[in-house]
Coordinates of C-alpha atoms in Angstrom, one line a residue:
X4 CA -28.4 -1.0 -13.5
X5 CA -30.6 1.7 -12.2
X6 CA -28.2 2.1 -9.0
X7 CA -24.6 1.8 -8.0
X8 CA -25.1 0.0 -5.2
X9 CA -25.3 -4.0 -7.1
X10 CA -23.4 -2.8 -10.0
X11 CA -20.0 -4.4 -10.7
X12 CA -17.0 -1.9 -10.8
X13 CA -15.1 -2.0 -14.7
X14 CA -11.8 -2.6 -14.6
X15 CA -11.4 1.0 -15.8
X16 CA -7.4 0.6 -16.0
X17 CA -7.2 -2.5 -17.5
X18 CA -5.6 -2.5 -21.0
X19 CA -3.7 0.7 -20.1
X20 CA -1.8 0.0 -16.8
X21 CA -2.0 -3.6 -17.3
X22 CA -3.0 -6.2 -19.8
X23 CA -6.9 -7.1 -20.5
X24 CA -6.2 -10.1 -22.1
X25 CA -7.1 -13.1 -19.3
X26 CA -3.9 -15.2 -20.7
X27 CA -1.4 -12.8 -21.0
X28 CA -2.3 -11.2 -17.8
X29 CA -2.4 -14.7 -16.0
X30 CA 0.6 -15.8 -17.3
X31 CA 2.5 -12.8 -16.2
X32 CA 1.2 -13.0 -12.4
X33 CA 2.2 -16.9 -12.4
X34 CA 6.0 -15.8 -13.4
X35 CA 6.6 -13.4 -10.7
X36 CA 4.6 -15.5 -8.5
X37 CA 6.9 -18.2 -9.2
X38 CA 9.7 -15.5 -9.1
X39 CA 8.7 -14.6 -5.4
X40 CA 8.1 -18.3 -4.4
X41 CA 12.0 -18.9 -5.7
X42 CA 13.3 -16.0 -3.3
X43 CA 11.5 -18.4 -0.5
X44 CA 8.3 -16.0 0.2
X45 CA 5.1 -18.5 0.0
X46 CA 1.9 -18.6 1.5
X47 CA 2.0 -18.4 4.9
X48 CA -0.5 -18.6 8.3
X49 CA 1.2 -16.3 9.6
X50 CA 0.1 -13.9 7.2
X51 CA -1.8 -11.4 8.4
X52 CA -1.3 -8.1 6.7
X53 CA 0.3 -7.1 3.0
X54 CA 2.2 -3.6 2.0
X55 CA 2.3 -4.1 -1.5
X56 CA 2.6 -1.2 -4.8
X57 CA 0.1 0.1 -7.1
X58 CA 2.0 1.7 -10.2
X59 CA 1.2 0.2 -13.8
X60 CA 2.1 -3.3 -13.3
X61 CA 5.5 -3.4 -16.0
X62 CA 6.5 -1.1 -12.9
X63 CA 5.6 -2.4 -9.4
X64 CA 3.8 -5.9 -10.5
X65 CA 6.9 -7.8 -9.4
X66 CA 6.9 -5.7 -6.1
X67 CA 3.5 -6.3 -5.3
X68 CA 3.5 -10.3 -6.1
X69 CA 6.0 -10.8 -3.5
X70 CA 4.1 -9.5 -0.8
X71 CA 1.0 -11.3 -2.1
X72 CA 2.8 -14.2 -2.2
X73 CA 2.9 -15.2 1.5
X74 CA -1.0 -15.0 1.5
X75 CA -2.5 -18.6 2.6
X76 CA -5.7 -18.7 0.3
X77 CA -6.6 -22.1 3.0
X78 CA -7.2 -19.4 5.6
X79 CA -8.3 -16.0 4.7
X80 CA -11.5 -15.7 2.9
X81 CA -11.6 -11.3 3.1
X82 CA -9.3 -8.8 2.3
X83 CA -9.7 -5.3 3.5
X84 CA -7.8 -3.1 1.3
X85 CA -6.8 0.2 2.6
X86 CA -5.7 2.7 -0.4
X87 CA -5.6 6.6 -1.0
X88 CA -7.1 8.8 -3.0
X89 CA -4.9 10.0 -6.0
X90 CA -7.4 12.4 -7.7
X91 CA -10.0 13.9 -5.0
X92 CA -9.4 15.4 -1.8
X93 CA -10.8 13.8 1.2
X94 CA -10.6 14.4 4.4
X95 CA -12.1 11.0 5.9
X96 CA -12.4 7.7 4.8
X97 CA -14.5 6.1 2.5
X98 CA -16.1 3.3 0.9
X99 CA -17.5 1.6 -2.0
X100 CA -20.5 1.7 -3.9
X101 CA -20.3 -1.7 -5.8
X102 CA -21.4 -4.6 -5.2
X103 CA -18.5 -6.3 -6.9
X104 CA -15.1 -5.2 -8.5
X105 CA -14.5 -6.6 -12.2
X106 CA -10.6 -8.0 -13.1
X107 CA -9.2 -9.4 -16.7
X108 CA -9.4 -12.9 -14.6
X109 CA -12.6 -12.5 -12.4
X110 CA -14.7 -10.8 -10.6
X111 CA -14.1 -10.0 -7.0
X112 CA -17.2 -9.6 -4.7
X113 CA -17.5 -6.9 -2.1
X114 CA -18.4 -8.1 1.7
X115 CA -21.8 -6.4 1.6
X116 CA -22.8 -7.0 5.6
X117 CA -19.0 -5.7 6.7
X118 CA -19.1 -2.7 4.2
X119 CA -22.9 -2.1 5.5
X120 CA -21.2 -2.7 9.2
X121 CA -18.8 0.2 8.4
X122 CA -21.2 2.4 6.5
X123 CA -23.7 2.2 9.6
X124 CA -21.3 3.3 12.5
X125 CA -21.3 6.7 10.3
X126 CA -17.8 7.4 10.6
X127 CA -17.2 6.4 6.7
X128 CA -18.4 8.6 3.8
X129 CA -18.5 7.0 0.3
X130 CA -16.8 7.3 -2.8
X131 CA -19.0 8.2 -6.0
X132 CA -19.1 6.0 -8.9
X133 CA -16.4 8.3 -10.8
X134 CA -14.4 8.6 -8.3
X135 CA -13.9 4.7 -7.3
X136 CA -14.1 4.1 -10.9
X137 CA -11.1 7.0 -11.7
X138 CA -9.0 5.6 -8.6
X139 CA -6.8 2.9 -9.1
X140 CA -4.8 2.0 -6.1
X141 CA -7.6 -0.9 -5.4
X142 CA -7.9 -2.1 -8.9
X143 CA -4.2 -2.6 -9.0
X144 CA -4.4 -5.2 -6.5
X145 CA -7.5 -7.0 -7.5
X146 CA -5.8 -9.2 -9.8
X147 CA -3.4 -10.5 -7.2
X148 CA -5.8 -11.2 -5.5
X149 CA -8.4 -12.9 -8.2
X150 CA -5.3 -15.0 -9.3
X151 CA -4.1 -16.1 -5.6
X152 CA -7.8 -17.3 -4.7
X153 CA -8.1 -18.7 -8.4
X154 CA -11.4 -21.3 -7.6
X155 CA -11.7 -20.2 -4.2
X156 CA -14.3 -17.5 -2.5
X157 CA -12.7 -14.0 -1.5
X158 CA -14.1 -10.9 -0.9
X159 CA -13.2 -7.4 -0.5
X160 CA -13.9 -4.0 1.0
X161 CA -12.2 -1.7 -0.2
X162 CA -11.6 1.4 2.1
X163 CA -10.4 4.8 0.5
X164 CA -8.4 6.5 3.1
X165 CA -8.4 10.8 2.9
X166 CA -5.7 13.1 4.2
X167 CA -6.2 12.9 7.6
X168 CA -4.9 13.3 11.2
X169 CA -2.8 10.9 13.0
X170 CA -5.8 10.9 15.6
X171 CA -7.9 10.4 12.8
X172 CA -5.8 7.1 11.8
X173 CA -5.7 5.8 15.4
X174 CA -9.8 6.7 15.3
X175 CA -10.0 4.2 12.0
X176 CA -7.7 2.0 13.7
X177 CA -9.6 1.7 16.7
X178 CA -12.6 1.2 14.1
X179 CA -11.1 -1.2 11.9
X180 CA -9.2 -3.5 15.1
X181 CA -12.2 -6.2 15.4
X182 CA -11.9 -7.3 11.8
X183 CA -8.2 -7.1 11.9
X184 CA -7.9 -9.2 14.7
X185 CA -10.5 -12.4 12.7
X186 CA -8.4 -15.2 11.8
X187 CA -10.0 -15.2 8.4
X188 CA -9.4 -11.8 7.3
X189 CA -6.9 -10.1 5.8
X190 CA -5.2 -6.3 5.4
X191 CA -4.1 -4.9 2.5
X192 CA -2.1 -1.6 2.2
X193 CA -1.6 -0.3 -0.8
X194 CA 1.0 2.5 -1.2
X195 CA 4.1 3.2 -3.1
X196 CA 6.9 4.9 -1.3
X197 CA 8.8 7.6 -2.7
X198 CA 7.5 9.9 -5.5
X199 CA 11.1 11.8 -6.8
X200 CA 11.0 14.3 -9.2
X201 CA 10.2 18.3 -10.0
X202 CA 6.8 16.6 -11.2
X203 CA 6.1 15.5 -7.8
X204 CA 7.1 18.5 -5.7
X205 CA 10.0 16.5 -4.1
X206 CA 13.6 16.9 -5.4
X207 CA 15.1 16.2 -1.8
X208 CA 18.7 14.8 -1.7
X209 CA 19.4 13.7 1.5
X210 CA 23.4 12.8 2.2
X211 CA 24.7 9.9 3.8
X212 CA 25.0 10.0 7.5
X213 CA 28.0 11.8 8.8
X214 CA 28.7 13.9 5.6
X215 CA 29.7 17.3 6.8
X216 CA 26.6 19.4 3.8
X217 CA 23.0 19.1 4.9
X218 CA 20.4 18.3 2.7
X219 CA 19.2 20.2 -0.2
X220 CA 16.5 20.7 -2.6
X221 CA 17.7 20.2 -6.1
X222 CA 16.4 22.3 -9.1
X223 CA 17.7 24.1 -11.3
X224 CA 19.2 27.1 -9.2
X225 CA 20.7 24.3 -7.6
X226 CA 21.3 21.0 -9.9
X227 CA 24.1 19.1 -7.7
X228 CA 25.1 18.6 -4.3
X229 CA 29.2 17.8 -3.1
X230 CA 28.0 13.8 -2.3
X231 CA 26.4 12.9 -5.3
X232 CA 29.8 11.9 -7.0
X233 CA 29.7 9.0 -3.9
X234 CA 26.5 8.7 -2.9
X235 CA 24.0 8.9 -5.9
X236 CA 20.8 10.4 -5.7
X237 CA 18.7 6.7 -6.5
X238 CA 20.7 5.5 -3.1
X239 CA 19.9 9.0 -1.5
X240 CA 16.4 7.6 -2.1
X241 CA 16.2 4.1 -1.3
X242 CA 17.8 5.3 2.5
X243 CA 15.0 7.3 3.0
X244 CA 12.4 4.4 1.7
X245 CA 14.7 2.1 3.5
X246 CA 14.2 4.4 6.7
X247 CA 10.7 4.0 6.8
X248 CA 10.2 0.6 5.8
X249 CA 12.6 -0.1 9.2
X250 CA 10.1 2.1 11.2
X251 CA 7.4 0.2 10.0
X252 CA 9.0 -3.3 11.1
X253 CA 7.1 -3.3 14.5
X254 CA 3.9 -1.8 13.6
X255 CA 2.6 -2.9 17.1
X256 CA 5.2 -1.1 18.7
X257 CA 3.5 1.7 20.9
X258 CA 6.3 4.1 19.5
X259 CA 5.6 3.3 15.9
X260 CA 2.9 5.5 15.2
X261 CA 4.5 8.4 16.7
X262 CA 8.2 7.8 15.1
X263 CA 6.5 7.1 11.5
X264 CA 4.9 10.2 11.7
X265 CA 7.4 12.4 12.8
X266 CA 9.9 10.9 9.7
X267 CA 7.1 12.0 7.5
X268 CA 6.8 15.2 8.9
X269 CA 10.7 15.7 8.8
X270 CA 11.5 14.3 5.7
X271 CA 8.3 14.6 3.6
X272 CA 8.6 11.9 2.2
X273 CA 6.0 11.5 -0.5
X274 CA 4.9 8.0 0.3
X275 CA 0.9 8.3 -1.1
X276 CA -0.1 5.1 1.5
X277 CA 0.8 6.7 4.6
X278 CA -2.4 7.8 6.4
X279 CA -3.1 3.5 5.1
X280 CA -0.2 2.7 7.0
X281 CA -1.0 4.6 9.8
X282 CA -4.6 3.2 10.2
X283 CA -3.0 0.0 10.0
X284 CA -0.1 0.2 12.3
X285 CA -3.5 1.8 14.8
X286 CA -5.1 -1.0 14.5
X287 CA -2.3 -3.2 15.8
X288 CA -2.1 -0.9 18.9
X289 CA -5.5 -1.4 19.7
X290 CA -5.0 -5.1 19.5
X291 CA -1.6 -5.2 21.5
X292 CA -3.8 -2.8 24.2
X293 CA -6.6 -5.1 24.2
X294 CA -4.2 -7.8 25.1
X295 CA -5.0 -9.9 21.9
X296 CA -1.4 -9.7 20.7
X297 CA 0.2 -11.5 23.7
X298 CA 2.4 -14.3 23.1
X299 CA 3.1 -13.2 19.7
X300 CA 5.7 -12.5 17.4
X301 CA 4.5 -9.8 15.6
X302 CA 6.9 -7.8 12.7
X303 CA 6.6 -6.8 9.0
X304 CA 9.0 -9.0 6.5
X305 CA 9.9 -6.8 3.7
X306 CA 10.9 -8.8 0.4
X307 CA 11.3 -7.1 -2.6
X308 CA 12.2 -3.4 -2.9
X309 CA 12.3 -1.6 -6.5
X310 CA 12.2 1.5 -8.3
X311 CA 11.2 2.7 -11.6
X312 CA 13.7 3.9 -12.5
X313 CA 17.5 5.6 -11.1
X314 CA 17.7 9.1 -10.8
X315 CA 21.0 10.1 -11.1
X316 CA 20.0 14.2 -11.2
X317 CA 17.5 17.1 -10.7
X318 CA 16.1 16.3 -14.0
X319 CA 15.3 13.1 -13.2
X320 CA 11.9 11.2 -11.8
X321 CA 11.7 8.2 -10.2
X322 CA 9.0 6.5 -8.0
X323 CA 9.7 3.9 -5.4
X324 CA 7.9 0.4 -4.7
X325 CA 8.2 -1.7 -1.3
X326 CA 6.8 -5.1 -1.0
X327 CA 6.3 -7.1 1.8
X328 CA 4.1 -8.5 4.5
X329 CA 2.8 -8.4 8.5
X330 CA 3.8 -12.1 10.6
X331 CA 1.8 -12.8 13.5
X332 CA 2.6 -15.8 15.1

């Protein structure tokens, strides 16, 4: 096509961070779909946001089912997926060109009038062909999606959010509330959790709570810490995750927003999602201010935690994935 704008996105990852083959890849979603619905998560109403991973599927695709899992394909009918950008800075947020995303399974077509509704307010920029094509936190999840609306009409709009301010996030969120708050749509929030490793920056080892030695970036000048023996570095790891995933269990909390980002901003945490998170925990302010939240239960069900692997020392790298989803009832 002459244009972007009507052109279907390739699945540009497809073959490499997952399979391309339509029965192989089908296949594997049913398992840990079937995997998820035997560790009692299934499609629910009261779904109305997912956290879910976006690694190379033989790494988080287990992670991420489980959260998809408790979609109710009966009652949502859009999916607004909030991901970040991985290979260009931004300092905003940003949209699609496509019309259309492509998956192994399916294509997946773009909400045209609420991505023209988001482009007109002019508080969204938009990504470039390369660089929606290049980033892959929204491809990642299109197949759940294709396979969990398998004969059934879903669209998408997927949202690339930059580095930003927290004001900036509760700005989106105030943006973003309205569509949050329609019965027929749903959030999607994709972000792995911690990135551990000299090739990430972050070698912080974090003892357990009352352990008389602080905390300590490992490296080679200094490879070990006293707790390690009893308190491994992979655990060191999952208590931090595990931290923030507990923050994150009242995302309408008026205190959220401010506790999740002062955790980031003491720990560092390399969680790649979190300005997603924070729009998204925004939005649910606006909603509990706007008194469309009363009378309900509102709290986010993790259900599968994972990582790809258990680092043990400096040398080591290990990235962390956290599934699960947002109940309002």
């Amino acid at each position: 096509m002459s244009s972007v704008h009507g052109a279907t996105r390739e699945a540009t990852h497809a073959g490499a961070w997952y399979s391309d083959e339509p029965t192989r890849l089908n296949a594997l979603l049913s398992k840990w779909f079937s995997e998820a619905n035997s560790a009692d998560v299934g499609p629910t109403p009261q779904a109305k946001a997912v956290i879910a991973p976006h690694a190379g599927m033989a790494y988080s695709g287990r992670t991420a089912a489980h959260a998809y899992a408790a979609v109710d394909n009966t009652l949502i009918n859009r999916i607004v997926i909030l991901g970040p950008s991985h290979h260009v800075h931004l300092s905003t947020c940003a949209l699609s060109p496509f019309s259309a995303y492509a998956t192994p399974l399916g294509a997946l077509p773009i909400d045209k009038i609420l991505n023209d509704e988001l482009r007109a307010s002019g508080k969204f920029g938009e990504m470039s062909r390369m660089v929606d094509e290049d980033e892959h936190s929204f491809e990642m999840h299109a197949p759940f999606i294709r396979k969990i609306f398998d004969g059934k009409e879903v669209k998408i709009v997927p949202i690339m959010v930059g580095s930003i301010t927290q004001q900036q996030e509760k700005d989106f969120g105030r943006v973003l509330a309205p569509y949050l708050a329609d019965p027929h749509t749903l959030f999607a929030v994709s972000t792995d959790f911690c990135h551990w490793g000299s090739r990430f920056g972050y070698t912080l080892y974090r003892p357990p709570a009352g352990s008389p030695n602080g905390p300590a970036q490992l490296g080679r000048s200094a490879p070990g810490h006293p707790d390690i023996p009893h308190y491994p570095l992979h655990q060191s790891i999952s208590d931090l995750d595990h931290e923030a995933m507990a923050l994150l269990r009242a995302p309408a909390d008026p205190a959220t927003h401010d506790k999740f980002t002062s955790y980031l901003k003491q720990w560092r945490n390399t969680i790649c999602g979190r300005h997603a998170l924070g729009i998204l925990v925004a939005a649910f302010n606006v909603l509990r201010e706007e008194g469309k939240l009363e009378g309900k239960e509102l709290g986010t069900e993790w259900v599968h935690y994972a990582q790809s692997g258990q680092a043990k020392d400096w040398k080591d790298s290990s990235v962390s994935y956290a599934g699960g989803w947002v109940k309002a009832v």
